[in-house]
C-alpha positions as a printed Julia matrix, in Angstrom:
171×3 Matrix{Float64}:
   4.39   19.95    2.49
   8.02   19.91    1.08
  10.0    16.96    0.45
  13.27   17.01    0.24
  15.32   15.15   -2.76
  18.94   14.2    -2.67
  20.48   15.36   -5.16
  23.19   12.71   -5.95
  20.87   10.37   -8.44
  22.39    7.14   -6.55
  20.41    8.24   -3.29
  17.01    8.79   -3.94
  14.26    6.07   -3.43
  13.15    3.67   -5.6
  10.02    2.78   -4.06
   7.63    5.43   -2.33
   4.86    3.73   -0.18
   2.46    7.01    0.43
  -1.38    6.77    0.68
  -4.43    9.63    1.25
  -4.47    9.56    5.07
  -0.69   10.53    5.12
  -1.51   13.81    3.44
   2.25   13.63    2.08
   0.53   12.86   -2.02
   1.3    16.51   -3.33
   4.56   16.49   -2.18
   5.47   13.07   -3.3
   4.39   14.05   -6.57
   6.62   17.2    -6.4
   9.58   15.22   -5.79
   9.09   12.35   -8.06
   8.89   15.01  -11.01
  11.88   16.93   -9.22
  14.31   13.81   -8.74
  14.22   13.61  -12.57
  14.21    9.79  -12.8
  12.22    8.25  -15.29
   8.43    7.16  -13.75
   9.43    3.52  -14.8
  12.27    3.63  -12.47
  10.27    4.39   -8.96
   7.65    1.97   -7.67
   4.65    4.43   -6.42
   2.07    2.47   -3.71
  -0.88    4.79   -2.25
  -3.87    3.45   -0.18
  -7.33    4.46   -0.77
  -8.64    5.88    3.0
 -11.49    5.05    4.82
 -13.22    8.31    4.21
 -13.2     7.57    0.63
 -14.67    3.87    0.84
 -17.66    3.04   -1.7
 -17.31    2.44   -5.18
 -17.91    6.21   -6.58
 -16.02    7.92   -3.65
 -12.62    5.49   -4.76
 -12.95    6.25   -8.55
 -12.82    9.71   -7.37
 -10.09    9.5    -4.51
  -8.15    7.62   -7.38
  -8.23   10.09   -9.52
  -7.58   12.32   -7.22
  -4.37   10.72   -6.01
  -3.05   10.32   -9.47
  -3.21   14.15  -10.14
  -1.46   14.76   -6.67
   1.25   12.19   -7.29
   1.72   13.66  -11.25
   2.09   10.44  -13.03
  -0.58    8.7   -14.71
  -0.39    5.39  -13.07
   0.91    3.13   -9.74
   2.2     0.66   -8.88
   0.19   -0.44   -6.31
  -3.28    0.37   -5.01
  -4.67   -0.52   -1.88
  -7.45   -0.27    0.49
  -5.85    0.85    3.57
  -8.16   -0.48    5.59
 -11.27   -3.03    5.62
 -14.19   -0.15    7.03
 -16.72    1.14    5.41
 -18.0    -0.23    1.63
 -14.52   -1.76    1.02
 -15.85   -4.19   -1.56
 -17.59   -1.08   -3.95
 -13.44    0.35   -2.85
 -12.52   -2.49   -4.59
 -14.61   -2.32   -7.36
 -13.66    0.55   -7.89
  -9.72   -0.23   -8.01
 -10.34   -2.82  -10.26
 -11.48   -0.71  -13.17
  -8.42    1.56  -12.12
  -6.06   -1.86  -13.06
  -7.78   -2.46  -15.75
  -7.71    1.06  -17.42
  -4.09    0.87  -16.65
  -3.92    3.64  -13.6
  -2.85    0.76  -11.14
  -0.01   -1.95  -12.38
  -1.62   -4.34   -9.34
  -4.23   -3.76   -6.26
  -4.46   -5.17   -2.85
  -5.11   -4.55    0.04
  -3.81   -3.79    3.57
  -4.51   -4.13    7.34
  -6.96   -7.04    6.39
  -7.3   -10.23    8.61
  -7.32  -13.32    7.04
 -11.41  -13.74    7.52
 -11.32  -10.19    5.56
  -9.08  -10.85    3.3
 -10.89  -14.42    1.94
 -13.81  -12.54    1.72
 -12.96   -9.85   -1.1
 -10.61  -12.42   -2.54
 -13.49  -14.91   -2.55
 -16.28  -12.02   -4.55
 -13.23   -9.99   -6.82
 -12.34  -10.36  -10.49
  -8.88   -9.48   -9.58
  -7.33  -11.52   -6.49
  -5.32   -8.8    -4.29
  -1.73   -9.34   -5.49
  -0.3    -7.88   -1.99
  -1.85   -7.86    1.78
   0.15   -5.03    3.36
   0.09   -6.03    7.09
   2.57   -5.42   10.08
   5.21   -8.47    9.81
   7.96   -8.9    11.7
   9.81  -11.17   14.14
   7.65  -10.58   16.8
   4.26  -10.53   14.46
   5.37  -13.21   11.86
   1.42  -13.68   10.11
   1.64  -17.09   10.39
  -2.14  -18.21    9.55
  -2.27  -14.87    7.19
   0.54  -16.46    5.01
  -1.08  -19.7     4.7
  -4.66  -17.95    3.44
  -2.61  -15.49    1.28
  -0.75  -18.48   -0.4
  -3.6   -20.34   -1.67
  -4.58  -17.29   -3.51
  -0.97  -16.31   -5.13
  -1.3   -13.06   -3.01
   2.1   -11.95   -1.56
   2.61  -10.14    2.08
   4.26   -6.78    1.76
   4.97   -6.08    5.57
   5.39   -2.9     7.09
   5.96   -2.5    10.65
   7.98   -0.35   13.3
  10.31   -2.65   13.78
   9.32   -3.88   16.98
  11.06   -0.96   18.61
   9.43   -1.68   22.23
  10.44   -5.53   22.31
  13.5    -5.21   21.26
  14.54   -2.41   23.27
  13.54   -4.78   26.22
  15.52   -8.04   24.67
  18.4    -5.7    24.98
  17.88   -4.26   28.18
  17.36   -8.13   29.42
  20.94   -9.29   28.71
């Protein structure tokens, strides 16, 4: 996979939200070391998969992922989603923070009775819960759980395209 990089410096992206299921981390690292910006200038997330959940299957994948994106630390790490071993995952991403490969973990796609739950049993509370968020899907009772524990939402979401396609077609 090719990505392609602008090549006016005032146009690239700042922050590059990949992850192992997208199969996009070898060409995200090709074109953070093409842009030319220095690393502390970009944000880098990537989510640990499914397929890689368990404590010694995530200090792998991490590794992994690092060599693929060519730097020598993120951002953010997250568990992409709450399946499988999720709290050896974890684990697993905390030694990454603390060994300085991650800046801050979290996770994403996790319900609030998931996300209390490795909050509850981790050394490091999740700094972000990456979960759809938008007018029509505002997390109401996520927010409230993610606020007692200092943990931010970072939404992502398709913007509703479907609903508001019909809120236009209505009037």
């Amino acid at each position: 996979m090719t990505i392609e990089v602008r090549e006016r410096r005032n146009e690239w992206y700042r922050s590059i939200d990949t992850a192992q299921a997208y199969g996009n981390e070898e060409g995200v690292g090709q074109a953070i070391v093409k842009c030319g910006l220095p690393r502390e200038e970009l944000f880098i997330t990537t989510k640990i998969w499914i397929s890689n959940a368990g404590y010694e299957n995530a200090k792998a994948s991490i590794e992994e992922s690092l060599k693929k994106l060519k730097t020598d630390y993120v951002d953010l790490l997250l568990i992409h989603q709450p399946f499988g071993d999720y709290y050896g995952t974890y684990r697993a991403m905390e030694e990454a923070y603390k060994a300085g490969k991650a800046r801050a973990i979290g996770v994403s796609n996790f319900y609030p009775d998931r996300y209390i739950d490795i909050a509850h049993f981790a050394e490091v509370v999740p700094a972000v819960n990456q979960v759809e968020t938008h007018v029509f899907q505002q997390q109401k009772v996520a927010r409230e759980y993610l606020a007692k524990h200092n943990t931010q939402i970072m939404s992502w979401g398709p913007f509703a395209k479907e609903k508001m396609i019909s809120l236009i077609l209505r009037y």
